[in-house]
Short mmCIF file of C-alpha atoms in Angstrom, two decimals:
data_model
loop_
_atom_site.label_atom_id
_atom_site.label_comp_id
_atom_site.label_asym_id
_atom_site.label_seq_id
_atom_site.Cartn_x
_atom_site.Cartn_y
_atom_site.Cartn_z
CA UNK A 117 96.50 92.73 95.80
CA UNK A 118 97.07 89.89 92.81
CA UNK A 119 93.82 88.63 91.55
CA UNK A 120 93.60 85.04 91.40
CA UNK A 121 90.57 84.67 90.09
CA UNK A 122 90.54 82.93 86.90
CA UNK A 123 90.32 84.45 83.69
CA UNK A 124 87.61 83.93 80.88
CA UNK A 125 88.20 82.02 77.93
CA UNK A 126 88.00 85.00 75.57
CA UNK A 127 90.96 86.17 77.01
CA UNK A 128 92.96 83.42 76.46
CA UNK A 129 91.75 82.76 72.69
CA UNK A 130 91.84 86.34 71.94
CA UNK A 131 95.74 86.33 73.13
CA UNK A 132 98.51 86.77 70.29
CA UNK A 133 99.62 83.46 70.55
CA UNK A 134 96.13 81.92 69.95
CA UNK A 135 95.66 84.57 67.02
CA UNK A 136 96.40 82.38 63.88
CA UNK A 137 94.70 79.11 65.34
CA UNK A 138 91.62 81.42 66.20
CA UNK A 139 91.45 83.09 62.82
CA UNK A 140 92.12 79.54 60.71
CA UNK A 141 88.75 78.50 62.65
CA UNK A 142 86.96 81.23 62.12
CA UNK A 143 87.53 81.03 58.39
CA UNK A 144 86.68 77.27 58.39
CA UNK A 145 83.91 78.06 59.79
CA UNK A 146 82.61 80.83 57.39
CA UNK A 147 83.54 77.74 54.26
CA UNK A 148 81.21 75.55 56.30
CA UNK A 149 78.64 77.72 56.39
CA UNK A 150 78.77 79.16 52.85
CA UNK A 151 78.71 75.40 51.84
CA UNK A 152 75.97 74.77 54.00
CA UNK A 153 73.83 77.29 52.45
CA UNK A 154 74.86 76.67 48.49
CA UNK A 155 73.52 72.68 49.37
CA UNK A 156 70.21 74.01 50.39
CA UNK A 157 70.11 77.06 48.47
CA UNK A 158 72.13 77.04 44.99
CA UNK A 159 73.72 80.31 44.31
CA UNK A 160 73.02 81.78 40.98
CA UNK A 161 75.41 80.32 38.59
CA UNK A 162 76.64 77.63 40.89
CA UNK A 163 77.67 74.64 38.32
CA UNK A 164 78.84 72.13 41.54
CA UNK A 165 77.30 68.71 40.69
CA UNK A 166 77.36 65.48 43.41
CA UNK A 167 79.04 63.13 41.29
CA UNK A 168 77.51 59.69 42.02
CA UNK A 169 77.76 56.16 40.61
CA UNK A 170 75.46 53.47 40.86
CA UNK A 171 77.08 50.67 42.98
CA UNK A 172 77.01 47.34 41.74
CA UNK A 173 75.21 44.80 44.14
CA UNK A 174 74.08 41.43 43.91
CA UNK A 175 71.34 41.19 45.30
CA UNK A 176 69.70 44.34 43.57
CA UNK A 177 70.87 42.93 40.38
CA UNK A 178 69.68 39.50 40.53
CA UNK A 179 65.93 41.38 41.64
CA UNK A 180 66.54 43.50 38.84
CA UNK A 181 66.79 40.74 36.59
CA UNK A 182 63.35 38.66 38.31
CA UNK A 183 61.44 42.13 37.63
CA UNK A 184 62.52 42.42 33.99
CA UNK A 185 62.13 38.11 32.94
CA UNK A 186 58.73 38.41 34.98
CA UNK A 187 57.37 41.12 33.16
CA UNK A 188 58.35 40.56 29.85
CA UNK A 189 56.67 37.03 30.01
CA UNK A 190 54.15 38.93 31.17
CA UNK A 191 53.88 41.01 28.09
CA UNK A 192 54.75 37.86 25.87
CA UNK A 193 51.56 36.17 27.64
CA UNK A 194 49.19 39.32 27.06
CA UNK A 195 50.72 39.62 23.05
CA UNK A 196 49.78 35.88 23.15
CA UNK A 197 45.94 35.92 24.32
CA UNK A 198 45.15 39.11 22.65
CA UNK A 199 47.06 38.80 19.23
CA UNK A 200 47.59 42.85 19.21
CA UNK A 201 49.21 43.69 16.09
CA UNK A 202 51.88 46.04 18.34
CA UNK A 203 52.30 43.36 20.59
CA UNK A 204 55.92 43.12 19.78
CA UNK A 205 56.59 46.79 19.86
CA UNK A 206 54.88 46.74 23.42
CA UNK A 207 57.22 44.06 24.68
CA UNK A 208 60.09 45.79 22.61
CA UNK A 209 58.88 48.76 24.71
CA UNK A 210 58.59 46.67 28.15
CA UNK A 211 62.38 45.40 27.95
CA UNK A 212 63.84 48.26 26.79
CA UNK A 213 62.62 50.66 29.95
CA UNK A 214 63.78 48.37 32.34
CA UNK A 215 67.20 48.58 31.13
CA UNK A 216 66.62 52.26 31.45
CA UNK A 217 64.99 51.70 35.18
CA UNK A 218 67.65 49.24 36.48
CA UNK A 219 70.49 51.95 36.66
CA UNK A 220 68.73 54.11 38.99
CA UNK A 221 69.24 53.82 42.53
CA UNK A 222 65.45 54.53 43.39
CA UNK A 223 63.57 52.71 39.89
CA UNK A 224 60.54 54.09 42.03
CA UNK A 225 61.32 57.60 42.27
CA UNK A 226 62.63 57.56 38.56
CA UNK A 227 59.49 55.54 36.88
CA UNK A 228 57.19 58.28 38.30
CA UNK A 229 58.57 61.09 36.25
CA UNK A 230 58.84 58.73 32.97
CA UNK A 231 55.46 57.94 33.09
CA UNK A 232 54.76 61.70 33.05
CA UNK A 233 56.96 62.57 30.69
CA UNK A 234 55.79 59.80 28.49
CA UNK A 235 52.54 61.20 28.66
CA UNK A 236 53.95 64.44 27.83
CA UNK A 237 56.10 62.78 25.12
CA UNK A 238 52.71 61.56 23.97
CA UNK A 239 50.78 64.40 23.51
CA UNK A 240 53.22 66.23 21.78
CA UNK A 241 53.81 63.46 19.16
CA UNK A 242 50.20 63.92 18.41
CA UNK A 243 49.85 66.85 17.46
CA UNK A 244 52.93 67.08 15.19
CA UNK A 245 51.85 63.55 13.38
CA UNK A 246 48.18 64.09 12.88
CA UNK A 247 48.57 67.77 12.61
CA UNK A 248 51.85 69.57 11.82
CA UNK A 249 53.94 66.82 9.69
CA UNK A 250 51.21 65.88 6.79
CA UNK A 251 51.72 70.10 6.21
CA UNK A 252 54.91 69.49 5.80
CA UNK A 253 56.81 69.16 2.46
CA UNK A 254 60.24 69.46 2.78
CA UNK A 255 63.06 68.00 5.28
CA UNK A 256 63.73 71.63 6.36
CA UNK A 257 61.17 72.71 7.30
CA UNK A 258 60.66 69.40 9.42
CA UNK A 259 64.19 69.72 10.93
CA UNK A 260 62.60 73.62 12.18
CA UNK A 261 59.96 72.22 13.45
CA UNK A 262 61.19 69.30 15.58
CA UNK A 263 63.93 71.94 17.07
CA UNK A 264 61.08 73.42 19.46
CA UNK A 265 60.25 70.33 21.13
CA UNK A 266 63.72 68.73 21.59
CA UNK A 267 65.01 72.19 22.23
CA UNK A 268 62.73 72.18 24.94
CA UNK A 269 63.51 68.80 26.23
CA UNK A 270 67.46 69.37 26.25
CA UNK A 271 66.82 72.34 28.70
CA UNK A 272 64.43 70.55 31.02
CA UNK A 273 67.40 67.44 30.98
CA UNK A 274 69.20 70.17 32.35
CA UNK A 275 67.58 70.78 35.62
CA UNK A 276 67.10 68.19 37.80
CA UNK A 277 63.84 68.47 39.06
CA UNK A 278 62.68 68.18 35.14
CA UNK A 279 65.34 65.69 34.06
CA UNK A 280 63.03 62.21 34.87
CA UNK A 281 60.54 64.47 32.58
CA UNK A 282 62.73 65.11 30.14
CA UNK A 283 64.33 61.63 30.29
CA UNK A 284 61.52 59.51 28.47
CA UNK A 285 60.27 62.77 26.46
CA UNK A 286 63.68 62.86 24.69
CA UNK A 287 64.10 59.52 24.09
CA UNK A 288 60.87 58.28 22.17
CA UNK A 289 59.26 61.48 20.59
CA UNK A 290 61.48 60.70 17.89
CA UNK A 291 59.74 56.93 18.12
CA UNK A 292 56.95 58.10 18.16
CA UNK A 293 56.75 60.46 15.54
CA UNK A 294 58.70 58.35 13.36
CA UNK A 295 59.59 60.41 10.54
CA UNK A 296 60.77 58.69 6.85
CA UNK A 297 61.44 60.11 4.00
CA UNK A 298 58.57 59.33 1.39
CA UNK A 299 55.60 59.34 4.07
CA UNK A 300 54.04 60.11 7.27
CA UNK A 301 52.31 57.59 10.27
CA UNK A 302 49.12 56.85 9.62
CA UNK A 303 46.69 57.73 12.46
CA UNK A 304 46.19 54.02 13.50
CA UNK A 305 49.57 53.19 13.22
CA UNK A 306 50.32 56.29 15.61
CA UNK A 307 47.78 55.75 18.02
CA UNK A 308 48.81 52.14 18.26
CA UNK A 309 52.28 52.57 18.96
CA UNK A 310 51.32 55.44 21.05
CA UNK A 311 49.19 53.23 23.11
CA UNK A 312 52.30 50.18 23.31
CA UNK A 313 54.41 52.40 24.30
CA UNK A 314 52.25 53.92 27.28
CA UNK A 315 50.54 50.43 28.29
CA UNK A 316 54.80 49.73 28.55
CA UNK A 317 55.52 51.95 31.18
CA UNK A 318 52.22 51.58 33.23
CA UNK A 319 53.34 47.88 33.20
CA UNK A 320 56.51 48.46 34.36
CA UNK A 321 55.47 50.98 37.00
CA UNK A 322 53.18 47.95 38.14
CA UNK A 323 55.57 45.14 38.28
CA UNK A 324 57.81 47.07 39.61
CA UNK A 325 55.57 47.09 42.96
CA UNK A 326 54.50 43.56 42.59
CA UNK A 327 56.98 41.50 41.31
CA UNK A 328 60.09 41.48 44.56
CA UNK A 329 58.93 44.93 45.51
CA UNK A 330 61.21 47.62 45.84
CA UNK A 331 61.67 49.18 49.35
CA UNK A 332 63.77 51.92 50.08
CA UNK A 333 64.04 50.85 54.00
CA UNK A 334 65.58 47.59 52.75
CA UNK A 335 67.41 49.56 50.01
CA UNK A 336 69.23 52.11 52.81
CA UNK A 337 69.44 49.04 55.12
CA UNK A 338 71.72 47.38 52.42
CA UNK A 339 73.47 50.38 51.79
CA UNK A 340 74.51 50.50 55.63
CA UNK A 341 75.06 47.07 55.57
CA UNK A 342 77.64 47.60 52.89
CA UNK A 343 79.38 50.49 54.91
CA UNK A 344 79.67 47.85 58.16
CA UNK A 345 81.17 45.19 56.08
CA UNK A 346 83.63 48.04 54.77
CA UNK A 347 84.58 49.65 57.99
CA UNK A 348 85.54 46.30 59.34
CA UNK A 349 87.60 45.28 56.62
CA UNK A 350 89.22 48.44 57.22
CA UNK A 351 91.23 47.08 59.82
CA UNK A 352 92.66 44.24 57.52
CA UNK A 353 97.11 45.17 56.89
CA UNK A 354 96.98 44.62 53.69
CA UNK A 355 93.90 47.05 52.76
CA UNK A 356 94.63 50.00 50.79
CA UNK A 357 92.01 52.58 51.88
CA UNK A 358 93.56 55.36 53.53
CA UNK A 359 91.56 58.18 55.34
CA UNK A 360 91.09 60.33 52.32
CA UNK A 361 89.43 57.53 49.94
CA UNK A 362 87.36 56.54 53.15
CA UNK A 363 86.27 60.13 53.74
CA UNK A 364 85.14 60.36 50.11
CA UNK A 365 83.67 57.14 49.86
CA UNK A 366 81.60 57.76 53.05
CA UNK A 367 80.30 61.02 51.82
CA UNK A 368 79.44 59.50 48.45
CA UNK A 369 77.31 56.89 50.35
CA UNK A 370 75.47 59.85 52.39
CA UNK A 371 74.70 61.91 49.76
CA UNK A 372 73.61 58.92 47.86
CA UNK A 373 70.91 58.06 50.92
CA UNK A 374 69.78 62.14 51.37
CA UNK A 375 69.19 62.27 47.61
CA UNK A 376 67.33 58.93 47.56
CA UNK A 377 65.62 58.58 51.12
CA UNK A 378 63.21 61.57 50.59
CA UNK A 379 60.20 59.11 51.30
CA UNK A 380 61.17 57.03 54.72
CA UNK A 381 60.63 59.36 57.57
CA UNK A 382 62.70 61.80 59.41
CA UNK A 383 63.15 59.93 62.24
CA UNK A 384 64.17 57.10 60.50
CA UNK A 385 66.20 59.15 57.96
CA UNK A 386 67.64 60.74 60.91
CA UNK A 387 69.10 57.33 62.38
CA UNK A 388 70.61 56.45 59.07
CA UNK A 389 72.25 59.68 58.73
CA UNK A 390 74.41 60.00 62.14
CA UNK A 391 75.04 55.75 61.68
CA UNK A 392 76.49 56.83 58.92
CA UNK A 393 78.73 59.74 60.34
CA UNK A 394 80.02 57.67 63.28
CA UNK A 395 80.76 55.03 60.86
CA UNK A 396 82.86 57.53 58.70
CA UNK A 397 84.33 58.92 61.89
CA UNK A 398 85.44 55.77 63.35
CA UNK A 399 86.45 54.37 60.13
CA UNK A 400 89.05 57.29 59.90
CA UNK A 401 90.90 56.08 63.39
CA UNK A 402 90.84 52.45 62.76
CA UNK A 403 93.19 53.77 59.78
CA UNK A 404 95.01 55.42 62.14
CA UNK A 405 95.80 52.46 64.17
CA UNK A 406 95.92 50.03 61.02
CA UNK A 407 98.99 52.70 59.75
CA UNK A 408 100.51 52.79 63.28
CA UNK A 409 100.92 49.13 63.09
CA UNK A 410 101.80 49.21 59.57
CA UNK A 411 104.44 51.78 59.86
CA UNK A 412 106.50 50.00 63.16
CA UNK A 413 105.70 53.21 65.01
CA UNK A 414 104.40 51.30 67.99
CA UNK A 415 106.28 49.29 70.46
CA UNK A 416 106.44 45.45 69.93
CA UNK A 417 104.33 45.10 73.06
CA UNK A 418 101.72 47.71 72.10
CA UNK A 419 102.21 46.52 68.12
CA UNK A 420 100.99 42.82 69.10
CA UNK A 421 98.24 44.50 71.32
CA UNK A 422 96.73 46.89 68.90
CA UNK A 423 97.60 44.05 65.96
CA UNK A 424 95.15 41.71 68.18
CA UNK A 425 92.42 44.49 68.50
CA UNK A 426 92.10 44.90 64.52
CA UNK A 427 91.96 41.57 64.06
CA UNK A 428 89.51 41.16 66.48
CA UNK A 429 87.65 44.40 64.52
CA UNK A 430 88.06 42.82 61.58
CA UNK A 431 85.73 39.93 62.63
CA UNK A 432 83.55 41.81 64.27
CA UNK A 433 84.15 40.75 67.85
CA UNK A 434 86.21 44.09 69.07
CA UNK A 435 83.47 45.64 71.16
CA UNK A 436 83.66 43.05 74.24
CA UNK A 437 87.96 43.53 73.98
CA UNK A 438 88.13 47.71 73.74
CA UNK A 439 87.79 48.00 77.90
CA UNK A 440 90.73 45.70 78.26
CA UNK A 441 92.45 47.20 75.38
CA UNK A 442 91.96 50.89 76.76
CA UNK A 443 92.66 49.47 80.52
CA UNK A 444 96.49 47.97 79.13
CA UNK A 445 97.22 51.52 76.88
CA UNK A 446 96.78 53.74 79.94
CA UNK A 447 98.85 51.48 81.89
CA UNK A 448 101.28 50.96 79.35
CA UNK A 449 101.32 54.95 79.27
CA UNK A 450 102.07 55.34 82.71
CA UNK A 451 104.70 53.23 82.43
CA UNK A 452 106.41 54.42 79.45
CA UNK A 453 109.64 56.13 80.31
CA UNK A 454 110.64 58.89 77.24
CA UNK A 455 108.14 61.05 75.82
CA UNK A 456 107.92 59.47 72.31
CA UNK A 457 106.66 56.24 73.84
CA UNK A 458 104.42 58.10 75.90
CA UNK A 459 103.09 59.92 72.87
CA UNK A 460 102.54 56.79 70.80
CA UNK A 461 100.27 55.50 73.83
CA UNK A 462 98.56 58.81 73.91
CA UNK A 463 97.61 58.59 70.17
CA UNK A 464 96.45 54.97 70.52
CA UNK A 465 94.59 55.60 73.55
CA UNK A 466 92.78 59.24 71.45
CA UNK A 467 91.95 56.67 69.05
CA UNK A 468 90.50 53.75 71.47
CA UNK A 469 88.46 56.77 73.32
CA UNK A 470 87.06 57.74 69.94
CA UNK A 471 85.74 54.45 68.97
CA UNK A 472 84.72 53.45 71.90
CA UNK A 473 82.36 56.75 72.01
CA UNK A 474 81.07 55.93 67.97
CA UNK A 475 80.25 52.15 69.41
CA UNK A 476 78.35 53.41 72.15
CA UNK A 477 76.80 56.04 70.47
CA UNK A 478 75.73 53.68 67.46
CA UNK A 479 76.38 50.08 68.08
CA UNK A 480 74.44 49.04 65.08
CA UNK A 481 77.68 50.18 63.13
CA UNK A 482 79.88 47.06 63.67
CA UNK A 483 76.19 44.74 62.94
#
């Protein structure tokens, strides 16, 4: 008797014909995974580096720039009512590491690791001025001597979890030491400079939690608000963006928030992170629709119809139109009479269904 029972789904993917799609996805899926791993676990000898750019925004400019005039007024002022002799060299010292400070994302997370590097930076200096240097008679034997400590500083640069470390203790132990050719610093002179040049960062550090704040909440908030603005201009004819450059920009912009958001918390971090993979997900078939139109695949019925919907996206007001929009595409499939038109309606009505799913999965997308 013929068994009519149905058969599992291992026997149908492990059938000849479902052979190379079954072994493509297998091997996918190993790459994943390997990938997976290196992120959280490097591999030794892995040089793969996220390469990230700081994106230019007003509004964290124009903060930027409050922070930096309010605190070096601030320094002018304190120079002013205590006549320091290294006044100027601590206001020198002020302006010059918030330049450094405004092209990180996170000036927070960045003025931290100066401060103890500085410190670092610090100590060192003092031992080779008021120790090791007045020994010292010829250039040399200087250059041999300041090739342990820099040497030192170019290999922390060189791992990230030393490079805010290395960052300031590179920069000013030559400052700090300040070596000419006929002499040495004298101890006040060192220890006065010295001091500027700590007093310089603890200020900063300060304003830069007193003067417009910082926030990282209303830093990643931005950041989404930036992707929103993006995905809906996305639907806009004339826009350039294809899949690809929205697939890289997208991951850019996640990376950017996992590297940065280490302090909000997990839930919140959480939120942000699959807002921004719907957003990257639908972003890819509003493409797909914008090209359809684009191209003159589509119908002129279902071209003005789809047209209307991405204009309607592009404003922001597509969420109340997508039921009517999916409503006309399956009719409009039913109807169609040859199997390309029926086709075309199937791939505009995959990518309705797939919106509509990222909208009502995360409606704060399209705010």
């Amino acid at each position: 008797m013929r068994d009519n029972a149905p058969r599992p789904a291992t026997d149908t993917v492990d059938s000849p014909e479902w052979q190379p799609v079954t072994t493509a996805l297998l091997s996918e899926a190993t790459r994943v995974r390997s990938e997976i791993t290196a992120c959280t676990t490097a591999p030794r000898g892995d040089r793969f580096r996220f390469s990230l750019t700081s994106r230019r925004h007003m509004r964290e400019a124009v903060n930027n720039g409050l922070r930096a005039a309010a605190a070096i007024m601030g320094a002018c002022l304190a120079w002013e009512i205590t006549a320091w002799h290294h006044g100027p060299a601590f206001i020198s010292f002020v302006a010059l590491i918030y330049g450094l400070m405004a092209t990180r994302e996170n000036p927070l997370v960045a003025t931290t690791p100066f401060l103890k590097g500085g410190l670092w930076c610090a100590a060192t200096a003092a031992v080779l001025t008021l120790w090791v240097i007045p020994a010292i008679t010829a250039p040399e034997i200087l250059l041999m001597v300041l090739l342990v400590p820099m040497t030192v500083g170019g290999l922390a640069a060189r791992r990230p979890q030393l490079a805010g470390y290395a960052f300031s203790f590179n920069m000013f132990l030559p400052v700090l030491i300040g070596p000419i050719n006929q002499g040495r610093f004298d101890e006040v002179s060192f220890l006065n400079n010295t001091m500027a040049f700590l007093a310089s960062i603890i200020f900063v550090l300060l304003t830069y939690r007193l003067v417009v704040p910082f926030r990282m909440d209303v830093h990643v908030r931005r950041t989404e608000a930036w992707v929103s603005l993006r995905l809906r201009h996305l639907a806009r004819t004339g826009t350039r963006t294809d899949a690809t450059a929205w697939l890289a920009s997208c991951a850019t912009s996640l990376v950017r928030i996992l590297f940065q958001a280490n302090a909000l918390p997990p839930p919140v971090l959480g939120a942000c992170v699959a807002r921004q993979i719907t957003s990257m997900t639908v972003g890819v078939y509003v493409i797909r629709l914008r090209e359809l139109v684009r191209d003159g695949r589509l119908s002129p019925r279902a071209e003005r119809i789809v047209a209307l919907f991405l204009a309607r996206w592009d404003r922001g007001q597509a969420t109340a139109m997508i039921p009517y929009v999916l409503a006309w595409t399956q009719h409009e499939q039913a109807r169609a009479t040859t199997p390309h038109a029926r086709a075309q309606m199937a791939e505009v009505l995959a990518c309705l269904h797939i919106i509509t799913a990222g909208l009502h999965e995360n409606p704060d997308i399209m705010a």
